[in-house]
PDB file of C-alpha atoms in Angstrom:
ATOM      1  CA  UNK A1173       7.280  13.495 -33.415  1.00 79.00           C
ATOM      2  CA  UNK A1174       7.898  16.976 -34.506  1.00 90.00           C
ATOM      3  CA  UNK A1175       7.960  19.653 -32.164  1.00 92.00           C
ATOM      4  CA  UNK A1176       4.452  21.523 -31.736  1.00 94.00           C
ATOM      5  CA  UNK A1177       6.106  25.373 -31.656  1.00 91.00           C
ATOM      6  CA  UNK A1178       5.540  29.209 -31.137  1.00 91.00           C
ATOM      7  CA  UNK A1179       3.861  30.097 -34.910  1.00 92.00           C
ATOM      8  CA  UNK A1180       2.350  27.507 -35.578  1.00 94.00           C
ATOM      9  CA  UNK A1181      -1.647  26.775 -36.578  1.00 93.00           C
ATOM     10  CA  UNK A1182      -3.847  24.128 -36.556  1.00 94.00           C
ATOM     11  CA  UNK A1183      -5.415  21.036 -35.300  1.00 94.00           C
ATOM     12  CA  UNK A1184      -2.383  19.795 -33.437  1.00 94.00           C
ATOM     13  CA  UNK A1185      -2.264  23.446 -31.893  1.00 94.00           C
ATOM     14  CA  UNK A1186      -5.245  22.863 -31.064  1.00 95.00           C
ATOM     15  CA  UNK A1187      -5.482  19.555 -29.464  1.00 94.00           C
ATOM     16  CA  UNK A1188      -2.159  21.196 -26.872  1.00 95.00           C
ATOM     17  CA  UNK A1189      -4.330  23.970 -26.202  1.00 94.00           C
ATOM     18  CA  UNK A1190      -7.554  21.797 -25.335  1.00 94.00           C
ATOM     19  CA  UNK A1191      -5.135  19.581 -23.226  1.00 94.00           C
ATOM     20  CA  UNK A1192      -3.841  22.732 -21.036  1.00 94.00           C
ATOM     21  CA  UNK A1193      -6.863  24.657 -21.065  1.00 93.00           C
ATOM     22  CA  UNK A1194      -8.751  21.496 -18.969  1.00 90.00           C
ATOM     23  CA  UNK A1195      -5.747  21.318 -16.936  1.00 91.00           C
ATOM     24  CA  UNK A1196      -5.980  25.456 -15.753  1.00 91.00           C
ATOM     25  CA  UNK A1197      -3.701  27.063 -17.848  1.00 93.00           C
ATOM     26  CA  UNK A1198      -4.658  30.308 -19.137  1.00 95.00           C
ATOM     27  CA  UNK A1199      -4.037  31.021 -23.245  1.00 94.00           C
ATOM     28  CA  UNK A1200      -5.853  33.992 -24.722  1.00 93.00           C
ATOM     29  CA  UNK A1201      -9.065  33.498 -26.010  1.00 94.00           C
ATOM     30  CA  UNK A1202      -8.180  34.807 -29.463  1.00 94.00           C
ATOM     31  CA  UNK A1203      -5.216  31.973 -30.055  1.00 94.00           C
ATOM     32  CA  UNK A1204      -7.661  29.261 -29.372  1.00 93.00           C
ATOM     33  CA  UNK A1205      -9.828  30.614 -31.813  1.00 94.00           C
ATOM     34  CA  UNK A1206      -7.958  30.590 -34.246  1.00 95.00           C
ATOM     35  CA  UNK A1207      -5.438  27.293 -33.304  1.00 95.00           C
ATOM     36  CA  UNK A1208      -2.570  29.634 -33.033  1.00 95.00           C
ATOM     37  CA  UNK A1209       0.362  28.682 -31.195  1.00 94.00           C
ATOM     38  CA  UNK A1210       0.980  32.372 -29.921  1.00 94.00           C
ATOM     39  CA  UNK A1211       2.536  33.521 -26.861  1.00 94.00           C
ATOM     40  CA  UNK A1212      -0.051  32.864 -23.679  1.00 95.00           C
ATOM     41  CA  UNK A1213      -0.061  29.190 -25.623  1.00 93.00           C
ATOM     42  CA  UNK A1214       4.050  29.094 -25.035  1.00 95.00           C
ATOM     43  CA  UNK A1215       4.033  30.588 -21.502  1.00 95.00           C
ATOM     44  CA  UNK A1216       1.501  27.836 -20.567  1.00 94.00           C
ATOM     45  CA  UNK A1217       3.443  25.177 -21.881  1.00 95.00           C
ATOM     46  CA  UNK A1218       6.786  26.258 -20.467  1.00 95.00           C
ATOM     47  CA  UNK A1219       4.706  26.422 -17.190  1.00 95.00           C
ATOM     48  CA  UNK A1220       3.737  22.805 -17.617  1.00 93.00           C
ATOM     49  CA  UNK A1221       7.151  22.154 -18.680  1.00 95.00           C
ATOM     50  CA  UNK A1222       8.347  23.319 -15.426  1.00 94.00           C
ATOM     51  CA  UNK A1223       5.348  21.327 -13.265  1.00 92.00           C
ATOM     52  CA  UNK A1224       6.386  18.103 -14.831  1.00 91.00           C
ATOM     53  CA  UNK A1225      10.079  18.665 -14.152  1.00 91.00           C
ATOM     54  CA  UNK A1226      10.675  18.837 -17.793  1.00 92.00           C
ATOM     55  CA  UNK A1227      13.761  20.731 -19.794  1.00 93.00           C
ATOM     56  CA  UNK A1228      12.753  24.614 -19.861  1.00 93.00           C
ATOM     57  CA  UNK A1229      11.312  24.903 -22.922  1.00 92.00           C
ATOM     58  CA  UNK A1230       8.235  26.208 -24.780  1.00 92.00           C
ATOM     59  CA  UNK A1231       8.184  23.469 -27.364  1.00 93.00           C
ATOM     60  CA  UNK A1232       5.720  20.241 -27.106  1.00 94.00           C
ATOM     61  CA  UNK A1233       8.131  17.490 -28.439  1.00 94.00           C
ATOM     62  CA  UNK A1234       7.464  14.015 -27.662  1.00 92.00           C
ATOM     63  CA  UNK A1235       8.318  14.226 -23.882  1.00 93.00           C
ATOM     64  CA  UNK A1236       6.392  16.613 -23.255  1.00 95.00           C
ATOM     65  CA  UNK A1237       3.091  15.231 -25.241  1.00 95.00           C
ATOM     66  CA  UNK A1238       3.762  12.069 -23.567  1.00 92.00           C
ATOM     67  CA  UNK A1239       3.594  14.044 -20.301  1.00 93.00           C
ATOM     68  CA  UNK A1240       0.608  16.296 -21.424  1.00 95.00           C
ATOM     69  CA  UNK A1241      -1.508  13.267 -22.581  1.00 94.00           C
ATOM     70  CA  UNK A1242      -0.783  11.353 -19.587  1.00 93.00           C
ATOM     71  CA  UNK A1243      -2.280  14.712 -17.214  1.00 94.00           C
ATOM     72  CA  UNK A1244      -4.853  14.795 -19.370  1.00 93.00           C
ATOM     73  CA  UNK A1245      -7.080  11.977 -18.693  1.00 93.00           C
ATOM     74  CA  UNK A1246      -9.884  11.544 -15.831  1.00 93.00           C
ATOM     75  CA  UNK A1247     -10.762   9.029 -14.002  1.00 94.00           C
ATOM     76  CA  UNK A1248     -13.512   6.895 -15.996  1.00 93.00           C
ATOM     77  CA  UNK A1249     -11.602   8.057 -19.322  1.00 93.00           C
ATOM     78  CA  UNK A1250      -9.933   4.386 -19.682  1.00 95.00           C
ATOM     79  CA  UNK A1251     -10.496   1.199 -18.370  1.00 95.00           C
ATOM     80  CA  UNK A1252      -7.482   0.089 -15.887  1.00 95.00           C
ATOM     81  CA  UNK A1253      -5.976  -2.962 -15.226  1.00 92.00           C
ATOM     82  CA  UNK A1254      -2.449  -4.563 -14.554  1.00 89.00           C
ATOM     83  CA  UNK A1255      -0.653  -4.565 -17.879  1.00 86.00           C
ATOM     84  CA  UNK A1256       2.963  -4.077 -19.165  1.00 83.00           C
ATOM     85  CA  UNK A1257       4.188  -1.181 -19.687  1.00 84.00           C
ATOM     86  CA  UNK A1258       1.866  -0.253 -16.934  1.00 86.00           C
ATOM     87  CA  UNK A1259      -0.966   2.268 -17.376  1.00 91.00           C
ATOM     88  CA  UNK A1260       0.427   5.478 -16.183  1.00 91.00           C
ATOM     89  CA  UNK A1261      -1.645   9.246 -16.130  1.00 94.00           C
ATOM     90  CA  UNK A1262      -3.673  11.428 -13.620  1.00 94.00           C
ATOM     91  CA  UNK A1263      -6.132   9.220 -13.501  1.00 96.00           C
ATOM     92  CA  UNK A1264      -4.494   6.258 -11.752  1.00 95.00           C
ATOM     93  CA  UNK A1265      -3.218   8.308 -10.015  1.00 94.00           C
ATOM     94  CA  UNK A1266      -6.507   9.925  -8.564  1.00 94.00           C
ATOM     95  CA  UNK A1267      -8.029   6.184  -8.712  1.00 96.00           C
ATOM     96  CA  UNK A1268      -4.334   5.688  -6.208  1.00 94.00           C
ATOM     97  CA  UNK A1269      -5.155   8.659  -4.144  1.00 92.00           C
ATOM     98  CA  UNK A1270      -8.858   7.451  -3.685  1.00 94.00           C
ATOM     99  CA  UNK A1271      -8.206   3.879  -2.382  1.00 93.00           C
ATOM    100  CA  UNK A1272      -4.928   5.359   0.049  1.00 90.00           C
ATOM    101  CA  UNK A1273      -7.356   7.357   1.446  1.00 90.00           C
ATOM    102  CA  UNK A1274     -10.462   4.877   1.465  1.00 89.00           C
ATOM    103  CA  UNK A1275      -8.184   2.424   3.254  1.00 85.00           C
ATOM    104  CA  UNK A1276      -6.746   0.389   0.717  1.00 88.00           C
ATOM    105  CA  UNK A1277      -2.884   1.001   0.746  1.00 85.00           C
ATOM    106  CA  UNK A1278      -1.512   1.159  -2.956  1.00 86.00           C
ATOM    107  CA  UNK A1279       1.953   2.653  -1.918  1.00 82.00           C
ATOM    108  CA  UNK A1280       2.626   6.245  -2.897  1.00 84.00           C
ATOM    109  CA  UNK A1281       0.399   7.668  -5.246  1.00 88.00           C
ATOM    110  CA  UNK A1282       3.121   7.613  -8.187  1.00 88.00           C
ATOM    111  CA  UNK A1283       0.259   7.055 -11.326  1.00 91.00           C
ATOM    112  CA  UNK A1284       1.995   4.170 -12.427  1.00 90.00           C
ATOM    113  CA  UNK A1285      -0.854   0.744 -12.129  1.00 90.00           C
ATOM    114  CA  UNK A1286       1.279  -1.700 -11.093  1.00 89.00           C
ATOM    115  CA  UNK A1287       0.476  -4.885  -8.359  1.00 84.00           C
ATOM    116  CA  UNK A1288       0.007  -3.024  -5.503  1.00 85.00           C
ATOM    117  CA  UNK A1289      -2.837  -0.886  -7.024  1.00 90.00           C
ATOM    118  CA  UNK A1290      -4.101  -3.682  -8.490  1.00 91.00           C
ATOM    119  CA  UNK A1291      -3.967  -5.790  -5.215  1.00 86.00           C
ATOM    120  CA  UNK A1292      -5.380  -2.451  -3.211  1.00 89.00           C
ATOM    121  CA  UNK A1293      -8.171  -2.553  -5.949  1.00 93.00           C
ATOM    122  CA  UNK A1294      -9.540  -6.294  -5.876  1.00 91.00           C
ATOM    123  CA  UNK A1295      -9.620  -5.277  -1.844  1.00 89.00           C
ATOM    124  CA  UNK A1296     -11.802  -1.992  -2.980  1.00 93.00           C
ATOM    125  CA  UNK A1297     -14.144  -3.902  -5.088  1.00 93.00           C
ATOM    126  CA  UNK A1298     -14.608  -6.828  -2.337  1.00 91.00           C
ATOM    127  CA  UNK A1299     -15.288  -4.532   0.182  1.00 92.00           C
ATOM    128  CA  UNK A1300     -18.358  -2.620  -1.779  1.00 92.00           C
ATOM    129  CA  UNK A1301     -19.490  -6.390  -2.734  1.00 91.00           C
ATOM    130  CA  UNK A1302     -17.630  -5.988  -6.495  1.00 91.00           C
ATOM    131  CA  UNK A1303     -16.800  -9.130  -8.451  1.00 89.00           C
ATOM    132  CA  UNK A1304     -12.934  -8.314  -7.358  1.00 88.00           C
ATOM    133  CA  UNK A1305     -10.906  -8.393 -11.062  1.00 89.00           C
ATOM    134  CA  UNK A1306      -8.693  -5.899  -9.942  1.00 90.00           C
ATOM    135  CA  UNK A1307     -10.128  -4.558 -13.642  1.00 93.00           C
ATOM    136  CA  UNK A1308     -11.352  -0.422 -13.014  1.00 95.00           C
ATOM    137  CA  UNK A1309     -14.390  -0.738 -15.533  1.00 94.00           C
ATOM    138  CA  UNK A1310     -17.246   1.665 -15.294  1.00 94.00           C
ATOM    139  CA  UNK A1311     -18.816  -0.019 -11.663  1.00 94.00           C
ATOM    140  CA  UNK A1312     -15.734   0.548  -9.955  1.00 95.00           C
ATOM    141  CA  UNK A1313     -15.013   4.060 -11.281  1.00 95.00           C
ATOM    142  CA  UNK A1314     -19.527   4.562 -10.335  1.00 94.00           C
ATOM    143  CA  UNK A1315     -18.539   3.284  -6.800  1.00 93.00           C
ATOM    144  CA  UNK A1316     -15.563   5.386  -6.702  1.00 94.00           C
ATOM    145  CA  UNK A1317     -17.433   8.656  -7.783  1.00 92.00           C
ATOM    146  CA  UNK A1318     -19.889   7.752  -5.013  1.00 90.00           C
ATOM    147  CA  UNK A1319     -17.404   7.911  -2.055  1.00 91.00           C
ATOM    148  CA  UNK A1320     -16.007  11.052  -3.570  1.00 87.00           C
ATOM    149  CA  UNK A1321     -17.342  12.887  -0.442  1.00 85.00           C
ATOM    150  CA  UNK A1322     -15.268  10.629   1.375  1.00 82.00           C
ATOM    151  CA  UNK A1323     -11.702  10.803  -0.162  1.00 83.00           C
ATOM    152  CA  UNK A1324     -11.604  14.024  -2.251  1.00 81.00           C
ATOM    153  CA  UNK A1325      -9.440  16.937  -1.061  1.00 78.00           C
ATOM    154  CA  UNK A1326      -8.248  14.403   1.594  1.00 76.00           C
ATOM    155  CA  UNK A1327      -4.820  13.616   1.757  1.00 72.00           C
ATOM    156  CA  UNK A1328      -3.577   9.883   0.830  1.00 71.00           C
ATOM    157  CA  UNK A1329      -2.913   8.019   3.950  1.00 67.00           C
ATOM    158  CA  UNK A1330       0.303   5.952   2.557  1.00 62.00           C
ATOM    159  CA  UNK A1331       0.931   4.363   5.804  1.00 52.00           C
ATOM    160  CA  UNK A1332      -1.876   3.354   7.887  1.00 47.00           C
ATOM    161  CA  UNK A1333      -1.010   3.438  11.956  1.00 47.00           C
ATOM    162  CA  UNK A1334      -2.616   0.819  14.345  1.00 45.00           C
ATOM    163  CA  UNK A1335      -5.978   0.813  14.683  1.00 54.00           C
ATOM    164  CA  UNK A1336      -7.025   2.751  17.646  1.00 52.00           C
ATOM    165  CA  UNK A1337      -9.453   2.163  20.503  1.00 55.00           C
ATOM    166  CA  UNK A1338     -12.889   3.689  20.683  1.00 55.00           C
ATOM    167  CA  UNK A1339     -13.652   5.858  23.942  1.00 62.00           C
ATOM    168  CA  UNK A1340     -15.996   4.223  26.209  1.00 67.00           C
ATOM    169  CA  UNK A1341     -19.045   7.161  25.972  1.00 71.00           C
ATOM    170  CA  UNK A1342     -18.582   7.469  21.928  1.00 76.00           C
ATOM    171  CA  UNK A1343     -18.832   3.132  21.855  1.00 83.00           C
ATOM    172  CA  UNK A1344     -21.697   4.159  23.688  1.00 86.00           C
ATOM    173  CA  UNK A1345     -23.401   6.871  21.662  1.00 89.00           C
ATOM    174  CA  UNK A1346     -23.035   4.618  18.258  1.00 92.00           C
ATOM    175  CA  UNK A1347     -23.997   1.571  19.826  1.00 93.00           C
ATOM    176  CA  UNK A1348     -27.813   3.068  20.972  1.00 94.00           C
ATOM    177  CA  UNK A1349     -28.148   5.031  17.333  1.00 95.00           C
ATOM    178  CA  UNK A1350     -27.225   2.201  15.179  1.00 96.00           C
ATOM    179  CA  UNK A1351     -29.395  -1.182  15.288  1.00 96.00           C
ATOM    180  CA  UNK A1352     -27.090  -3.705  13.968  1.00 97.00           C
ATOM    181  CA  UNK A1353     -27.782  -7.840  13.211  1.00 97.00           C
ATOM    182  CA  UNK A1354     -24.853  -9.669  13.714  1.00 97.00           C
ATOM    183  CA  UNK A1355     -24.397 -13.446  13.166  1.00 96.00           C
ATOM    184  CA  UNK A1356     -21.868 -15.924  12.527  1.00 95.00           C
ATOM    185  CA  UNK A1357     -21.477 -18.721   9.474  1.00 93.00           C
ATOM    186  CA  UNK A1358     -19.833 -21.490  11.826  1.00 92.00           C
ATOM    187  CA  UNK A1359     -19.189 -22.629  15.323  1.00 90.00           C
ATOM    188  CA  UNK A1360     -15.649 -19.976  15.512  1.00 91.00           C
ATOM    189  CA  UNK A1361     -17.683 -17.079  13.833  1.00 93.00           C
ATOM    190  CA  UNK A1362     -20.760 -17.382  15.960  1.00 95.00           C
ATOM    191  CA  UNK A1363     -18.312 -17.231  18.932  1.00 93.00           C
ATOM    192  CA  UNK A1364     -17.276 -14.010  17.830  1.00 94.00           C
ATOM    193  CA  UNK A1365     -20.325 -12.564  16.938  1.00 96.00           C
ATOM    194  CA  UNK A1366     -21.890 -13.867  20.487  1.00 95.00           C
ATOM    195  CA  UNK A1367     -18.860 -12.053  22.414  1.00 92.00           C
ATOM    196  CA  UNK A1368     -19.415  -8.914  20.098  1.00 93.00           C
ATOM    197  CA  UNK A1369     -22.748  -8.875  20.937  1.00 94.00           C
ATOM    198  CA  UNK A1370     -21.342  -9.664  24.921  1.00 91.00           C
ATOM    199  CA  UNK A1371     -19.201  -6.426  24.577  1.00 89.00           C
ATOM    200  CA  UNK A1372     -21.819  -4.389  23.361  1.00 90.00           C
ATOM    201  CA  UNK A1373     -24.386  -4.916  25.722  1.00 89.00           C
ATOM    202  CA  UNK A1374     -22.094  -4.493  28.806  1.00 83.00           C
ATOM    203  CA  UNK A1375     -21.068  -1.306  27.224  1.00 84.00           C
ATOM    204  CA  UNK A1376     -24.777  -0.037  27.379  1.00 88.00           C
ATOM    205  CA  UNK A1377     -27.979  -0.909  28.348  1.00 87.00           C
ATOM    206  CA  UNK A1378     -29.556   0.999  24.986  1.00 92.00           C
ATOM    207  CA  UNK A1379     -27.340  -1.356  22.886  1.00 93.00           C
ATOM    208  CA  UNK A1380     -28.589  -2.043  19.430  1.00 94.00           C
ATOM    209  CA  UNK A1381     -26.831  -5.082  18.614  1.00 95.00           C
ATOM    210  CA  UNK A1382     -29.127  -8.253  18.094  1.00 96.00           C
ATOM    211  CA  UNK A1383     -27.671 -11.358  17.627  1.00 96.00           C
ATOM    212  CA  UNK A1384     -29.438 -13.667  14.709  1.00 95.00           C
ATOM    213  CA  UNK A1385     -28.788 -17.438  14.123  1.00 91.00           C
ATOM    214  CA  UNK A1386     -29.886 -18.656  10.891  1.00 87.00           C
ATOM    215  CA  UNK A1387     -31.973 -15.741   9.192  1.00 91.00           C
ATOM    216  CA  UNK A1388     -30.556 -11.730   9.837  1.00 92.00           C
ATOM    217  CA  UNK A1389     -33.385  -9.294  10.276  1.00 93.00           C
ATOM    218  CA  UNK A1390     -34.635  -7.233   7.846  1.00 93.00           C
ATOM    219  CA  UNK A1391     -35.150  -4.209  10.649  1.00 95.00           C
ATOM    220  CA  UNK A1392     -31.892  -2.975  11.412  1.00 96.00           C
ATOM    221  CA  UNK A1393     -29.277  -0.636   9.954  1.00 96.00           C
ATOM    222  CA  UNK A1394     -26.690  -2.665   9.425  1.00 96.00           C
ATOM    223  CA  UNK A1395     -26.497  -6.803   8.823  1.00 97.00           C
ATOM    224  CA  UNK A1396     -22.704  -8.320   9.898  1.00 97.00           C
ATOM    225  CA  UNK A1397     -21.629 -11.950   8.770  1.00 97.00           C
ATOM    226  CA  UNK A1398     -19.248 -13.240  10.142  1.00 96.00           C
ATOM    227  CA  UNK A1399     -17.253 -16.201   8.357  1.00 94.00           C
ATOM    228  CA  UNK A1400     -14.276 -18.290   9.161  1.00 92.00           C
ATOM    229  CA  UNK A1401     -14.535 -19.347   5.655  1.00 90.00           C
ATOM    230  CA  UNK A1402     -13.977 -17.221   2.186  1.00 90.00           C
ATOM    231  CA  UNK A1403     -17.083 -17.042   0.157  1.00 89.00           C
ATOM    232  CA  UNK A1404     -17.317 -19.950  -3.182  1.00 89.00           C
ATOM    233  CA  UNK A1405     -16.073 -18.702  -6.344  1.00 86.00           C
ATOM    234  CA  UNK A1406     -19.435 -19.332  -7.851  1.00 89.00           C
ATOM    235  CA  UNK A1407     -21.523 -16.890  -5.029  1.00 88.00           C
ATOM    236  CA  UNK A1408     -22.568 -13.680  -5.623  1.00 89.00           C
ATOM    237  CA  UNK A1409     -20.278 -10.925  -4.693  1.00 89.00           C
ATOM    238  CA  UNK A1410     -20.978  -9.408  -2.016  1.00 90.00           C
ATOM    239  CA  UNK A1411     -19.542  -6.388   1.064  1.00 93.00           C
ATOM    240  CA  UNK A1412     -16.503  -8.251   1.962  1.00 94.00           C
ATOM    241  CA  UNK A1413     -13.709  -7.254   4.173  1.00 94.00           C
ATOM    242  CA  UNK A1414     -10.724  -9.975   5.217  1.00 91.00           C
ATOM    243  CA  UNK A1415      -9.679  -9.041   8.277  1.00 87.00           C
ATOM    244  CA  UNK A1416      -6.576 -10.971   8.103  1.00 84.00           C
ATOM    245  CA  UNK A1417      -5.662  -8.572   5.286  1.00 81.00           C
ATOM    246  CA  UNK A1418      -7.001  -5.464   7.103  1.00 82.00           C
ATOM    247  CA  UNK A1419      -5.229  -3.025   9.388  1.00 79.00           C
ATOM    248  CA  UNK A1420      -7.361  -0.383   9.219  1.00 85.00           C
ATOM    249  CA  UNK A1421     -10.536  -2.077  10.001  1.00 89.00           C
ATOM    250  CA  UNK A1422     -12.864   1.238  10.882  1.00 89.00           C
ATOM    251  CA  UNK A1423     -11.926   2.818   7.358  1.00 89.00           C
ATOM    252  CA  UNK A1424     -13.165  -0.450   5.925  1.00 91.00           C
ATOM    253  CA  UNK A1425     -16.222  -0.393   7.192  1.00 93.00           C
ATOM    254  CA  UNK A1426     -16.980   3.303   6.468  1.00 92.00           C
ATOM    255  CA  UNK A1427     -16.433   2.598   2.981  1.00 92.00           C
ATOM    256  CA  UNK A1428     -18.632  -0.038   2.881  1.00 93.00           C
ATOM    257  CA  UNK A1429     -20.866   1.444   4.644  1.00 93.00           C
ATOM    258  CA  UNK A1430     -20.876   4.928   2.519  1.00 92.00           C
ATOM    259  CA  UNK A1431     -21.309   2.701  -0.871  1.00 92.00           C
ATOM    260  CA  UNK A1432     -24.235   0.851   0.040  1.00 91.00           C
ATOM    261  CA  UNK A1433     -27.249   1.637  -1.682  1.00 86.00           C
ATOM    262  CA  UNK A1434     -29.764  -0.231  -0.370  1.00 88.00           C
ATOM    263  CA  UNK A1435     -31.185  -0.818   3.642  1.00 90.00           C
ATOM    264  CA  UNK A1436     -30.385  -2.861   5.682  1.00 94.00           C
ATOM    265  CA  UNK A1437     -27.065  -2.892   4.697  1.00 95.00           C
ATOM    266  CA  UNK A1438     -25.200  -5.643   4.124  1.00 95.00           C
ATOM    267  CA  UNK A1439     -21.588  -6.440   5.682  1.00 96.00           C
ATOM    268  CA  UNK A1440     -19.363  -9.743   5.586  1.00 96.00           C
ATOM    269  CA  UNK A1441     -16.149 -10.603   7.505  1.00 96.00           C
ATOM    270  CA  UNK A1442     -13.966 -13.414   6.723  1.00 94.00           C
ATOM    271  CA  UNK A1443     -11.698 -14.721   9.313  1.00 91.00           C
ATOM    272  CA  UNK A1444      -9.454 -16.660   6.798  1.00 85.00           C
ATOM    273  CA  UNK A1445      -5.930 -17.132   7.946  1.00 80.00           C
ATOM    274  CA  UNK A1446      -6.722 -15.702  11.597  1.00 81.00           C
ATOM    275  CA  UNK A1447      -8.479 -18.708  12.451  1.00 71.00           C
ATOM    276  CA  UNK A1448      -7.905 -22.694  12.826  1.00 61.00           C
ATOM    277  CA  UNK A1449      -9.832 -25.720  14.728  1.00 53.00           C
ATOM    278  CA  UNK A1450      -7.595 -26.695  17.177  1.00 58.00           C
ATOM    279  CA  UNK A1451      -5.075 -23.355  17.501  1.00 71.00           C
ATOM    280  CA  UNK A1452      -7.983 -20.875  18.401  1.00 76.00           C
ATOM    281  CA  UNK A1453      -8.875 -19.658  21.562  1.00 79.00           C
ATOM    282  CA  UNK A1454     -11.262 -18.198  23.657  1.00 80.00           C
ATOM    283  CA  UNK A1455      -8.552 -15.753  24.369  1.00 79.00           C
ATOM    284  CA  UNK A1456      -8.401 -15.098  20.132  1.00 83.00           C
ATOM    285  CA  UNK A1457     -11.936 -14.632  20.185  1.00 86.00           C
ATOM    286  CA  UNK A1458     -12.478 -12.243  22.884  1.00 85.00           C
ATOM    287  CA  UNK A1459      -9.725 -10.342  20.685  1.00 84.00           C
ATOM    288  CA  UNK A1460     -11.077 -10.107  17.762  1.00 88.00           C
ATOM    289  CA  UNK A1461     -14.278  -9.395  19.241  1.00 90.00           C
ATOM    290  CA  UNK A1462     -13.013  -6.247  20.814  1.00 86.00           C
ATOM    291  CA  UNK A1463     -11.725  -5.458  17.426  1.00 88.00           C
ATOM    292  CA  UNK A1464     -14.527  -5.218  15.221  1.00 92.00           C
ATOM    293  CA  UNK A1465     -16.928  -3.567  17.991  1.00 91.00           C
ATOM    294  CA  UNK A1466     -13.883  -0.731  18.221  1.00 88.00           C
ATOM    295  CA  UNK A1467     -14.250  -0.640  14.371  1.00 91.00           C
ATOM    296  CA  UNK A1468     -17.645  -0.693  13.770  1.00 93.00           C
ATOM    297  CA  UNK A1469     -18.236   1.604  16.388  1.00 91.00           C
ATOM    298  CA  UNK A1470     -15.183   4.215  15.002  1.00 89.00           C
ATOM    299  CA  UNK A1471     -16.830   3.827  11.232  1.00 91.00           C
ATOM    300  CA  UNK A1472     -20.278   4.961  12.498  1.00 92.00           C
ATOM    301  CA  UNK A1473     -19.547   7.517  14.746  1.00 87.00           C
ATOM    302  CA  UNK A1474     -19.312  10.191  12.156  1.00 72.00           C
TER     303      UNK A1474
END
């Protein structure tokens, strides 16, 4: 393309001055008027020049459009998906920063979409009970823009340490506020969900897990399925987290939890490569057990 420069009027002026306005740099009222490429229009883009890591310069050549276009969109502007050459701009890479911080590791927030955004995505839109595409249509981005409380200004949490355990009096604390259903899908899952229950009420007296067999209640907080089993490709999407898969189970939940929009809500864990007639033990149980009270107990807290 030919170089957008200093004298210059018009729509193209324009269109750069639109671009770095929404982006908070300042150009004088009077050259946006009147589409003039004057000199607050230069100064801003030899300061965007010099954000990007661009050649010093006050000329928009094709580098620099590329790179001014690319800032310029918003999460929700563009459907993303896995493609090649891979969707690149500011708002993968805010839809990156949101799922780091949600709990959903995409690697450094670089604003290329590549696999591991995808891959961090599909987990995203299983978790809030998404059919998981790995495809950021208008849902995800509505489910994204819900949890905004959640993730924005936050920093993006790249690498995710072990999950930590719960103090005994906070366990406590969540376990008599919250009044949680929990149930299992199979003989291994209703082992689980018995010794979660177990847990709970040895860790208080006021504890407000029930266990349910067939039916959950409709009178609780919070409804927890446990499944050794992943759901049928023909059922209905649903809350999902794959523990297997997860490593930062308490984040998980919270984000499920926080994009639920109806009462009681509605959470399933899969036990899918964790467990296997035959290899699993009491032992394993107890285990995982003491895992998902520490996380459901660390998500509610707050």
């Amino acid at each position: 393309m030919e170089p957008i420069s200093q004298g210059m009027q018009g729509p193209a002026v324009e269109d750069v001055q639109t671009r770095l306005s929404s982006l908070g740099y300042m150009i004088d009222a009077a050259e946006m008027t009147a589409k003039e490429f004057g000199a607050t229009t230069a100064a801003a883009v030899r300061a965007f020049r010099a954000q990007q890591g661009l050649d010093a310069g006050e000329d928009v050549d094709g580098t620099c459009w590329s790179a001014l276009v690319d800032e310029s969109y918003k999460l929700g502007d563009r459907t993303l998906y896995l493609r090649l050459p891979n969707f690149h701009g500011a708002d993968v890479r805010a839809l990156q920063r949101a799922l780091n911080t949600l709990g959903f590791a995409c690697g450094v927030d670089d604003g290329y979409f590549g696999p591991h955004t995808e891959a961090a995505l599909q987990q995203f839109q299983e978790n809030v009970g998404l059919f998981a595409d790995g495809m950021a249509f208008q849902d995800t981005f509505n489910y994204v823009n819900r949890l905004h409380h959640v993730w924005e200004g936050k920093p993006s949490v790249i690498d995710v340490e072990a999950e930590a355990r719960m103090g005994f009096a906070r366990a406590a604390s969540v376990l008599e506020s919250w009044s949680i259903a929990i149930g299992g899908e199979d003989a291994i899952a209703r082992n689980v969900a018995s010794r979660v229950w177990n847990i709970a009420t040895a860790t208080t007296d006021g504890s407000g897990i029930v266990l349910y067999d067939d039916v959950a209640p409709e009178d609780v907080d919070l409804t927890v399925e446990i499944a050794s089993d992943a759901l049928p490709d023909d059922a209905e999407p649903r809350a999902t987290i794959t523990l297997a898969e997860c490593n930062n189970l308490s984040l998980r939940i919270k984000t499920a939890v926080a994009a639920a929009a109806t009462r009681p809500i509605k959470l399933r864990i899969e036990l899918t490569g964790i467990t296997g007639y035959g290899t699993f033990t009491s032992s394993d149980a107890q285990t995982l057990a003491v895992r998902l009270l520490d996380g459901l107990c660390d998500a509610l807290s707050d």
